[in-house]
mmCIF file of C-alpha atoms in Angstrom:
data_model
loop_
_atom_site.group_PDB
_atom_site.id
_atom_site.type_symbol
_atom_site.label_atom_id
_atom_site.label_comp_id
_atom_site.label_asym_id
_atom_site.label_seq_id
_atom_site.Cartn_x
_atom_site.Cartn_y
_atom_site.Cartn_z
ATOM 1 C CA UNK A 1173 45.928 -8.774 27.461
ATOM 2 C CA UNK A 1174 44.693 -11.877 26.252
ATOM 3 C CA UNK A 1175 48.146 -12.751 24.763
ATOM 4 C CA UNK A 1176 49.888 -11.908 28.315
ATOM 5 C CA UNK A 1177 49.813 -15.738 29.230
ATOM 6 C CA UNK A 1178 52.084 -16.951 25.690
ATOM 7 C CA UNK A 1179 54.271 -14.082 26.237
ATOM 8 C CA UNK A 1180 55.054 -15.978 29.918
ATOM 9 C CA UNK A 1181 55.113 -19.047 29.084
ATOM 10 C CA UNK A 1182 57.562 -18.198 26.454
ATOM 11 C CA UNK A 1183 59.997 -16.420 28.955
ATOM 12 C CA UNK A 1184 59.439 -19.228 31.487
ATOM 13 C CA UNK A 1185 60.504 -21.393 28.515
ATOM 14 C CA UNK A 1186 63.624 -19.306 27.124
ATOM 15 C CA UNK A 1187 65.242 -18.965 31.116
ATOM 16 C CA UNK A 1188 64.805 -22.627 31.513
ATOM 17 C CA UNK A 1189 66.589 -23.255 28.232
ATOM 18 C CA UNK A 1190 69.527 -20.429 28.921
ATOM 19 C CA UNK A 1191 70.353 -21.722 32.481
ATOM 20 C CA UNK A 1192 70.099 -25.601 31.089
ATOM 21 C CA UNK A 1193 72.380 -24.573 28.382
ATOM 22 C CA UNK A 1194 70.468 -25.988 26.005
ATOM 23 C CA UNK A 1195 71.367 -23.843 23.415
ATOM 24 C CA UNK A 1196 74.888 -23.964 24.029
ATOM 25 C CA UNK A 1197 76.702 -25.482 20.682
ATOM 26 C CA UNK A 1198 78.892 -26.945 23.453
ATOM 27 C CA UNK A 1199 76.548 -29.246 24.948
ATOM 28 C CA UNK A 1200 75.216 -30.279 21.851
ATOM 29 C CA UNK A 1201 78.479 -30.976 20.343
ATOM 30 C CA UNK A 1202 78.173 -33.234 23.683
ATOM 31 C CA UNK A 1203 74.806 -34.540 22.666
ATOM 32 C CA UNK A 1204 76.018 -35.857 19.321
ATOM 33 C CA UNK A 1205 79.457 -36.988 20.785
ATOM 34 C CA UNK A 1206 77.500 -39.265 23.169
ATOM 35 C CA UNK A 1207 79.366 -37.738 25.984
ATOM 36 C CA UNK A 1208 77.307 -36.766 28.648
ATOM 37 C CA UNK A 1209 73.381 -37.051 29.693
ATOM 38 C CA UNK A 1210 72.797 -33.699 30.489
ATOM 39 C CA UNK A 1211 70.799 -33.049 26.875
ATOM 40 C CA UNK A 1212 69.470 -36.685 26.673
ATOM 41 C CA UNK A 1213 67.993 -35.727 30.655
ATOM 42 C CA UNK A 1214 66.552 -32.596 29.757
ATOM 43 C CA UNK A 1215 64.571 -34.300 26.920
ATOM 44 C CA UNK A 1216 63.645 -36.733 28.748
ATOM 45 C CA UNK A 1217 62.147 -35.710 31.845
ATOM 46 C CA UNK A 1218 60.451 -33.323 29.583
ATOM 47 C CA UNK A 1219 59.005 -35.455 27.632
ATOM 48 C CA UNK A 1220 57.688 -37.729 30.868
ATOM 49 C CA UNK A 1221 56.261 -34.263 32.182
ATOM 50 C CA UNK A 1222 54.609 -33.677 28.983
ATOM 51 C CA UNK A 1223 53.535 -37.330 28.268
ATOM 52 C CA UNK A 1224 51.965 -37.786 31.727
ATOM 53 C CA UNK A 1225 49.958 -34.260 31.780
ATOM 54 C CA UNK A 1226 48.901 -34.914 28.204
ATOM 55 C CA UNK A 1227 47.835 -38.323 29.726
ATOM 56 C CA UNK A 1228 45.820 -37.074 32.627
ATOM 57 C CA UNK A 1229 44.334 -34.004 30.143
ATOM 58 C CA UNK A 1230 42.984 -36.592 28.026
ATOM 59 C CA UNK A 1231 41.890 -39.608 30.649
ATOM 60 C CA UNK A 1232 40.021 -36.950 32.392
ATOM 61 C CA UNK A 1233 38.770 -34.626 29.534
ATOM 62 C CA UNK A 1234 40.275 -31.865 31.414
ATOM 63 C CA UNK A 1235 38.555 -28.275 29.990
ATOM 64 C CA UNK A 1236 41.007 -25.393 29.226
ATOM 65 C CA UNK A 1237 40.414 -22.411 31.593
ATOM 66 C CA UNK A 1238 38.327 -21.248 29.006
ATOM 67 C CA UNK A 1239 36.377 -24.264 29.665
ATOM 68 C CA UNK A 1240 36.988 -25.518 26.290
ATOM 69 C CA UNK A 1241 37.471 -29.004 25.082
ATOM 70 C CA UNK A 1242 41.308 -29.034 24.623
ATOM 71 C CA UNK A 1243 42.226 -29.928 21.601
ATOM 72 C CA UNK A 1244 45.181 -32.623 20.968
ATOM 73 C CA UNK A 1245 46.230 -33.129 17.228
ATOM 74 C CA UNK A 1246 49.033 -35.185 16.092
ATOM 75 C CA UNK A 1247 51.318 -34.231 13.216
ATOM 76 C CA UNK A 1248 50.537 -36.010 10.372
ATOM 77 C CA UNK A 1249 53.127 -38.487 8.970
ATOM 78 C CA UNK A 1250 54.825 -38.022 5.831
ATOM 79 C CA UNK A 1251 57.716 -40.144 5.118
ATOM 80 C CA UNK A 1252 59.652 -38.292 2.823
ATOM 81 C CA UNK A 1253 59.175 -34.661 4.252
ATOM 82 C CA UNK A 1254 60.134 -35.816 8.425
ATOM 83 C CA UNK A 1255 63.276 -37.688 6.672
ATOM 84 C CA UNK A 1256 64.867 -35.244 4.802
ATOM 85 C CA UNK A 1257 63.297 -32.088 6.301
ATOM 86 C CA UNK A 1258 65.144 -33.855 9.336
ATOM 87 C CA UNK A 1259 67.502 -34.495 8.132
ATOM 88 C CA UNK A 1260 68.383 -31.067 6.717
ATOM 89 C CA UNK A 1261 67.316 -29.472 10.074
ATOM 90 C CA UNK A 1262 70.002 -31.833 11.972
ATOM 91 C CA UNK A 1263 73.054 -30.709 9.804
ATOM 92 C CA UNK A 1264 71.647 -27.454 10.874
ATOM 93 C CA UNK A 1265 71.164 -28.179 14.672
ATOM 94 C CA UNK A 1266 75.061 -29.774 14.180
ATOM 95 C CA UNK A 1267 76.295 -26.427 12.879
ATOM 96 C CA UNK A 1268 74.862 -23.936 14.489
ATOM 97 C CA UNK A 1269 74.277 -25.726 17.188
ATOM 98 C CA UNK A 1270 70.586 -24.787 17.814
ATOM 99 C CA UNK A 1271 67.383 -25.497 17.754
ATOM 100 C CA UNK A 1272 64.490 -22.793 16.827
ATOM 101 C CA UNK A 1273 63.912 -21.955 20.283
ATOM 102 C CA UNK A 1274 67.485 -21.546 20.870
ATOM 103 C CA UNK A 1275 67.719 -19.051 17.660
ATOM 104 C CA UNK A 1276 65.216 -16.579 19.658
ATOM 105 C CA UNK A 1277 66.717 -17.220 23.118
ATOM 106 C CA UNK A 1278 70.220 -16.583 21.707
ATOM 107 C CA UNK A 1279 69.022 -13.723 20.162
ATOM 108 C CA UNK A 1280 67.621 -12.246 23.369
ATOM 109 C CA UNK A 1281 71.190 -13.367 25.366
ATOM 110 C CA UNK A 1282 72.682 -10.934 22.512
ATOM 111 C CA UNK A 1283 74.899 -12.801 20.437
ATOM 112 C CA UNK A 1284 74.978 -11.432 17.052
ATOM 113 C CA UNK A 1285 75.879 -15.041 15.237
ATOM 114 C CA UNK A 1286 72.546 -15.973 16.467
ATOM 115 C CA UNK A 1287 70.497 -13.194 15.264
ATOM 116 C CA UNK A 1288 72.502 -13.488 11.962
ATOM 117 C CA UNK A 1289 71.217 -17.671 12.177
ATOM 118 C CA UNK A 1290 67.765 -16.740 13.103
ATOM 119 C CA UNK A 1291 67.198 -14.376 10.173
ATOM 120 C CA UNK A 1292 68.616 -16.863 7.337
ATOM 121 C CA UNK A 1293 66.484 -19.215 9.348
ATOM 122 C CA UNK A 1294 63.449 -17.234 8.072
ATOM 123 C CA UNK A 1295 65.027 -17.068 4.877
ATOM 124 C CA UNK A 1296 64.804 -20.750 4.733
ATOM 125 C CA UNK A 1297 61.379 -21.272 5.510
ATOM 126 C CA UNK A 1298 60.217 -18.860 3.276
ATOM 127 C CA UNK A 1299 62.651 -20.548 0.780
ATOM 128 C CA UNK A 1300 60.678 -24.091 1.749
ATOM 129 C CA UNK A 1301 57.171 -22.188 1.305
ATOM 130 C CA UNK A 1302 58.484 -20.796 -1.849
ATOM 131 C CA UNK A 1303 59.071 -24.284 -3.305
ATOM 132 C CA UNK A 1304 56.796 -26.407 -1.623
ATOM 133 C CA UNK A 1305 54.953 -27.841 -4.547
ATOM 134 C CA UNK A 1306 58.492 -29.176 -6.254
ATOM 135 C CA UNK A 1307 58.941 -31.086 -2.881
ATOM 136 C CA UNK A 1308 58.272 -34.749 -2.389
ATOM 137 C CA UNK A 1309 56.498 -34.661 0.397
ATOM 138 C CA UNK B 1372 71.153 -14.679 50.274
ATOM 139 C CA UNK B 1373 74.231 -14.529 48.625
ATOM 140 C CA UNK B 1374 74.710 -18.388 48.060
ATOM 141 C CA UNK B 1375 71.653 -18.433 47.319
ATOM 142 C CA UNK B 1376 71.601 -16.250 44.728
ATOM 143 C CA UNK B 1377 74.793 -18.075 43.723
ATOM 144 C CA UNK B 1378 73.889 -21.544 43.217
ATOM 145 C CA UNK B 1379 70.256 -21.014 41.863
ATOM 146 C CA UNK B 1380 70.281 -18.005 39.710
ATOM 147 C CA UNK B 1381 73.883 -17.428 38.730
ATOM 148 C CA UNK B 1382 74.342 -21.522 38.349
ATOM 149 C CA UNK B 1383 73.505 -23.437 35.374
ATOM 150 C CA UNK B 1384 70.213 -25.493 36.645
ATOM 151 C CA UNK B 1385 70.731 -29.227 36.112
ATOM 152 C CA UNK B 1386 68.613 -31.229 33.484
ATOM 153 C CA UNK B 1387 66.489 -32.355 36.244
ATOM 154 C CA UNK B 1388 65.595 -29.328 37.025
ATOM 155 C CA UNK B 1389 65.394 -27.537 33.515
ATOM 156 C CA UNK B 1390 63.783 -30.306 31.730
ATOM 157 C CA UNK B 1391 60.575 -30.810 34.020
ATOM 158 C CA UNK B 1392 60.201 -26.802 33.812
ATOM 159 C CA UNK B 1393 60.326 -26.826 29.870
ATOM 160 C CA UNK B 1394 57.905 -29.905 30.128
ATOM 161 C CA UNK B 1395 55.569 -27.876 32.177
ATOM 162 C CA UNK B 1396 55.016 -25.664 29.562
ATOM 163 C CA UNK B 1397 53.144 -28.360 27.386
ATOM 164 C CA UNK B 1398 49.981 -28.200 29.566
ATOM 165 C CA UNK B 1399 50.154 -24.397 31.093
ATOM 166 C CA UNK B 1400 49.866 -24.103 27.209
ATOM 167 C CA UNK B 1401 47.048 -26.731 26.537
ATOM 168 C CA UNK B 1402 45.674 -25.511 29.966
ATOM 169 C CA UNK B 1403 45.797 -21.656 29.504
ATOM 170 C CA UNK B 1404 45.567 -21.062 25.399
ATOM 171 C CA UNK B 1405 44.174 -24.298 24.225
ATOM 172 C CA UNK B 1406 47.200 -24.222 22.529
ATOM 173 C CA UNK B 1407 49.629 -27.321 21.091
ATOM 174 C CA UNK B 1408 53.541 -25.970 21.297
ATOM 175 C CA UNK B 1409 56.246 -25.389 18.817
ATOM 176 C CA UNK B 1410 58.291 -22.823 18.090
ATOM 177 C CA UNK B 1411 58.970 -23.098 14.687
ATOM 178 C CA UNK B 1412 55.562 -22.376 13.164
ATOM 179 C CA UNK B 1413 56.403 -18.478 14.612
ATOM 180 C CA UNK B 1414 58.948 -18.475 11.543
ATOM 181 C CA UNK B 1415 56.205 -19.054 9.101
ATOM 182 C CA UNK B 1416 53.861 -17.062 10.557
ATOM 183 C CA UNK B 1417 56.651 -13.825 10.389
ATOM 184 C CA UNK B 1418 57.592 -14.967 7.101
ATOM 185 C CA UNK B 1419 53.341 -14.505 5.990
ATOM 186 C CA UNK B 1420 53.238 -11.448 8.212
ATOM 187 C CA UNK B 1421 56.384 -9.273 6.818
ATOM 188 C CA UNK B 1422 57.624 -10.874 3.349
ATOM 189 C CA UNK B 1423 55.561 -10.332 0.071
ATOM 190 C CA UNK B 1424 55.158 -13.815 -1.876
ATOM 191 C CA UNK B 1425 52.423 -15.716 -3.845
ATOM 192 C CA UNK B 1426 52.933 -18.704 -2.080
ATOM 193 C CA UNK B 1427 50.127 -20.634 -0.767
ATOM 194 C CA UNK B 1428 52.124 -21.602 2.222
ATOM 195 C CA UNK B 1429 52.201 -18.516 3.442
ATOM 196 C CA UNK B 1430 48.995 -17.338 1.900
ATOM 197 C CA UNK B 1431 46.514 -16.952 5.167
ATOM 198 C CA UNK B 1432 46.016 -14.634 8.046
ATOM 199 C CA UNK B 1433 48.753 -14.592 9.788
ATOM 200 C CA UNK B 1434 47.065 -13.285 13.194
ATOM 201 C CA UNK B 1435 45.757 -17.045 13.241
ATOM 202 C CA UNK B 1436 49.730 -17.482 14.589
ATOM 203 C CA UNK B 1437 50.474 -14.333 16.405
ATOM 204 C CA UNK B 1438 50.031 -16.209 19.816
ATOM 205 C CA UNK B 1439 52.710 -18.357 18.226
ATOM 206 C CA UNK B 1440 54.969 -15.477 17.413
ATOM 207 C CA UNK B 1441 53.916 -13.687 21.014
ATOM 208 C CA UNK B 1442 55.640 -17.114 22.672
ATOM 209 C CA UNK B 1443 58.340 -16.425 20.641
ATOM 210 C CA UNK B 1444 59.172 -13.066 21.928
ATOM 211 C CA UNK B 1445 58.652 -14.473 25.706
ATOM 212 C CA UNK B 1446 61.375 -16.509 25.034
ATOM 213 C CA UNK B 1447 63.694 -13.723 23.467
ATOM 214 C CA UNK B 1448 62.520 -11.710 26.482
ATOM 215 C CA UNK B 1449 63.814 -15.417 28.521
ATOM 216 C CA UNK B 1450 67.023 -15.094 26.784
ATOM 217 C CA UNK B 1451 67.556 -11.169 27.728
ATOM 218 C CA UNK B 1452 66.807 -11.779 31.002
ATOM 219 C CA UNK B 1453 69.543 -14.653 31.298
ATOM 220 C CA UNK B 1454 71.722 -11.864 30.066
ATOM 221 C CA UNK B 1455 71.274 -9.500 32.063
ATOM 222 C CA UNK B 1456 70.365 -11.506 35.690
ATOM 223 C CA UNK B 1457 71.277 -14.797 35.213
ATOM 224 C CA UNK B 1458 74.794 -15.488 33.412
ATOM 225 C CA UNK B 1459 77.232 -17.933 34.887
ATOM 226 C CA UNK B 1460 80.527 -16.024 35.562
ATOM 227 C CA UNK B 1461 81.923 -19.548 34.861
ATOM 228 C CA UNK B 1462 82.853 -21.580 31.639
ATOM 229 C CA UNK B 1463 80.725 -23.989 30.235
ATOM 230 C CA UNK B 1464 80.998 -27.033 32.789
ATOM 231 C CA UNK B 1465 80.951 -29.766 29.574
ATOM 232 C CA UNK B 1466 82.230 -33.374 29.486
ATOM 233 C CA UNK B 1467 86.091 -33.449 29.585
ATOM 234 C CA UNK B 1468 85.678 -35.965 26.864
ATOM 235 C CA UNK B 1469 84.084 -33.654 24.095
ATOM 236 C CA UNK B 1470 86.837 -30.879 25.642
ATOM 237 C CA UNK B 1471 89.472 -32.608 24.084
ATOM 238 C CA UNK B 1472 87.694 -33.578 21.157
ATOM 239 C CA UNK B 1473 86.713 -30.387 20.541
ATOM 240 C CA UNK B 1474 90.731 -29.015 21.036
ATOM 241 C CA UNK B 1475 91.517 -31.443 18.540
ATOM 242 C CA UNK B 1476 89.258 -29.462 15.811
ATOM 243 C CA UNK B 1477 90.956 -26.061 17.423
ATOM 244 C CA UNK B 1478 88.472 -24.714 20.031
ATOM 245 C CA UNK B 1479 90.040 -23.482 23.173
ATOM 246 C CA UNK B 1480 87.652 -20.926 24.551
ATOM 247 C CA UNK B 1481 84.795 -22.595 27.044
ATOM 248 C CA UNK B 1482 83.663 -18.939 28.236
ATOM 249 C CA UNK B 1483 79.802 -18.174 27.257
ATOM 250 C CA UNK B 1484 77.264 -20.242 25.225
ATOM 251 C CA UNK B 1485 78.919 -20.536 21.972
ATOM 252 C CA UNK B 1486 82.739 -21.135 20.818
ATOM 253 C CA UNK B 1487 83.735 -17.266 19.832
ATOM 254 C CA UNK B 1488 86.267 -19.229 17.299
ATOM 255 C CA UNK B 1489 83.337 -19.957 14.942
ATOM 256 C CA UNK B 1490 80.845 -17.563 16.581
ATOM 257 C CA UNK B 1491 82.681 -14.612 17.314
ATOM 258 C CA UNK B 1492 82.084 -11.140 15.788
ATOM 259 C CA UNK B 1493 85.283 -11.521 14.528
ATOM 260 C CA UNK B 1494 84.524 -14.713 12.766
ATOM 261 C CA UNK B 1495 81.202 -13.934 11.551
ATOM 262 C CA UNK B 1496 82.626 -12.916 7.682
ATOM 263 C CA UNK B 1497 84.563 -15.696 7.028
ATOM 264 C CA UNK B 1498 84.180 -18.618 5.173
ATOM 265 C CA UNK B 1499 84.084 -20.575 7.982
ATOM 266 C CA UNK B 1500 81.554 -18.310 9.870
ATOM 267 C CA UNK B 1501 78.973 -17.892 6.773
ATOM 268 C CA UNK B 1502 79.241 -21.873 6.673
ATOM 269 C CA UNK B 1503 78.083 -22.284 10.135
ATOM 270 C CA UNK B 1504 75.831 -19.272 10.578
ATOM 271 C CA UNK B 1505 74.405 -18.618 7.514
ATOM 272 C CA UNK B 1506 74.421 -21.734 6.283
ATOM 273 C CA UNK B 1507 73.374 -23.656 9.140
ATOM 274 C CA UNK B 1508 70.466 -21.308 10.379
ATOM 275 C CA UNK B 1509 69.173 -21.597 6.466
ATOM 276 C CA UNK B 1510 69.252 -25.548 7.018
ATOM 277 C CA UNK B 1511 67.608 -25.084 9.809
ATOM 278 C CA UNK B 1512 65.018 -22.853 8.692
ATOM 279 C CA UNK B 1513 64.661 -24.994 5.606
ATOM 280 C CA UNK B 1514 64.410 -28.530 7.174
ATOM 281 C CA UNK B 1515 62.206 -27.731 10.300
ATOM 282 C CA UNK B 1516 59.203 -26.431 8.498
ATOM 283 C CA UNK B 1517 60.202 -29.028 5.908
ATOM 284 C CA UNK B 1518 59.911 -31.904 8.691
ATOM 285 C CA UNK B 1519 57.161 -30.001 10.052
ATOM 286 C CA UNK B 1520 57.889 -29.056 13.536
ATOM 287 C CA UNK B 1521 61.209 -28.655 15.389
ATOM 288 C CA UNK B 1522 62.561 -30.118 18.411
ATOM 289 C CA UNK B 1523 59.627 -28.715 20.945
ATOM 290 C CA UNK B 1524 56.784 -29.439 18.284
ATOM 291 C CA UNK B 1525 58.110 -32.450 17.270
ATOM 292 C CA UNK B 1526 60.328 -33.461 20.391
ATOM 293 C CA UNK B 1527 58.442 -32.249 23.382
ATOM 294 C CA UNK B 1528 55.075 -32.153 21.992
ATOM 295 C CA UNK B 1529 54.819 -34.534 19.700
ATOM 296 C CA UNK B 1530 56.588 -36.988 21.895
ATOM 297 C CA UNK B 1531 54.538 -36.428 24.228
ATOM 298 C CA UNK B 1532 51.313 -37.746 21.835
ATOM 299 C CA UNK B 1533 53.613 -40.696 21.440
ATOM 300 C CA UNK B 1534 53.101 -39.238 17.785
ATOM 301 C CA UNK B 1535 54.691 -41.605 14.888
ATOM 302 C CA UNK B 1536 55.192 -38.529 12.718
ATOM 303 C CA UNK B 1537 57.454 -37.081 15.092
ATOM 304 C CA UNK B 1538 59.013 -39.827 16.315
ATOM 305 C CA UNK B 1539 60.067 -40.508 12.729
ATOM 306 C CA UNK B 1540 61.272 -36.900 12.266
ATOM 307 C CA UNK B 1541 63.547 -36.962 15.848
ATOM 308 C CA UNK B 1542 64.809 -40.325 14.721
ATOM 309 C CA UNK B 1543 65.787 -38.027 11.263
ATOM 310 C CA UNK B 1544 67.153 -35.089 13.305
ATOM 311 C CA UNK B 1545 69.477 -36.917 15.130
ATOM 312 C CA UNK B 1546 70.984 -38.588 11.914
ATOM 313 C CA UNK B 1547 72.021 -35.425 10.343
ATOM 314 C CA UNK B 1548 73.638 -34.163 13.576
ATOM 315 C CA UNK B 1549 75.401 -37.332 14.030
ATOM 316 C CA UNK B 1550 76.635 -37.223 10.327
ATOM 317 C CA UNK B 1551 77.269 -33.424 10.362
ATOM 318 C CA UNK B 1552 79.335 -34.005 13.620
ATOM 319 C CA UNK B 1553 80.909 -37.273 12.697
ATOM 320 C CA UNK B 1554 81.482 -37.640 8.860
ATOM 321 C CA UNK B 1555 81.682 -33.803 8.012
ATOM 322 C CA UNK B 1556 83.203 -31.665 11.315
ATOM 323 C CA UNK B 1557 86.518 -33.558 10.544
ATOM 324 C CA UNK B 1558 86.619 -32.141 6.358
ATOM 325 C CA UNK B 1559 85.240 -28.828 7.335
ATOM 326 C CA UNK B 1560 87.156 -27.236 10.546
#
């Protein structure tokens, strides 16, 4: 029961993203072509609905409903890794013209190409976990 | 009813719309699980739960991440449910601008979510196919856990932190699209 809440906020995530289109290789074919703010929108009024609640979490030390302190951690920065692991990941996004979360929503929407993506997706993280040490990082 | 029914469920929601919802989910997830989100980190966790290795990357308990994984299936069960309640009868209402850039490189069909040229079951064991389905998911794979989050850990989230590491990694993702789509489309279709 206790994992009932991630398994909605999940689906509440994947509809949004199918009926944005989001995970449609045409719109980002649109993203990248500069041809349209529908994708540029989307990340951006998410991002101010993110940034502002993450604001007002932290300016008011909002509690979780567990009534824990909620805990906000950035990423750390590593040059080398967020450029070319980027980089990688955006011929990627260009190709198959997804995202992670568009890999499982795809998958769900039944397209076989995207099931086929999401497994060698696996395969290439355990490929990066698999050489992780011979990495400049 | 009907129109209803129509123009919000059957419709493709605008980004206004769509965006704030996915937004959303950054505190019902801080709120409700204490939890930070990204979508990629399910990968890793599947990848420590199901594959044998000695890595040390994948060398904990997974059920630390099965919340992770858990979103993950929500938003397969999201995807489904598009399927099945949701699809637009309609083809994909895109710029005309990328239409006819897209003709030029030979893709005619607008129906569904992905062009069935490259996409299609048809297409899937061709050269052309394993380079953008294979290959690309493995890039994919490789370069989000490589970057360390993808575009809802890093973009959403991350953003959201006004977090330098991420920042740095969007600013990374977009310059491999913008080659991929720019430089190498034009050698490769």
């Amino acid at each position: 029961m206790r994992f009932i809440k991630f398994l909605l906020i999940g689906f509440l995530f994947g509809v949004a993203l199918i009926k944005s289109e989001a995970m449609s290789w045409f719109r980002i074919q649109e993203m990248f072509r500069f041809q349209s703010i529908h994708m540029y929108g989307i990340f951006g009024s998410a991002v101010a609905v993110g940034g502002l609640t993450v604001f007002l979490i932290k300016k008011y030390k909002v509690k979780s409903f567990q009534n824990e302190e909620i805990i906000l951690t950035s990423k750390p920065l590593n040059k080398v890794g967020n450029v070319l692991g980027g980089l990688s990941f955006g011929f990627g996004w260009a190709l198959t013209g997804c995202c992670v979360a568009p890999l499982f929503v795809l998958t769900g929407f039944g397209s076989l190409a995207a099931a086929i993506m999401l497994l060698s997706a696996i395969g290439g993280v355990w490929f990066y976990g698999s050489i992780r040490e011979r990495l400049p990082h | 009813m009907n129109e209803i029914y129509q123009s919000v469920i059957l419709a493709p929601w605008p980004w206004y719309v769509a965006g704030p919802i996915m937004g959303l989910s950054i505190p019902l997830l801080l709120f409700f699980g204490n939890k930070m989100l990204g979508v990629s980190s399910s990968m890793q966790h599947i990848c420590a739960a199901l594959i044998p290795t000695k890595a040390e990357y994948f060398n904990y308990d997974w059920k630390t991440g099965a919340w992770n994984i858990v979103v993950a299936i929500g938003i397969v069960l999201g995807g489904l449910t598009g399927r099945l309640f949701m699809q637009n009868p309609n083809p994909i209402n895109i710029a005309s601008s990328t239409k006819s850039d897209l003709q030029s490189l030979g893709i005619t069909d607008f129906n569904g979510m992905l062009p069935v040229e490259i996409f299609g079951n048809n297409n899937i064991m061709s050269f052309q196919g394993f380079l953008f389905i294979v290959i690309g998911g493995f890039l994919v794979g490789f370069g989000v856990r490589y970057a360390g989050g993808c575009t809802s850990g890093h973009g959403f989230m991350g953003l959201s932190m006004a977090s330098k590491s991420s920042l740095l990694a969007i600013c990374a993702f977009f310059a491999g699209g913008l080659i991929m789509t720019n430089l190498i489309f034009p050698l490769i279709f």
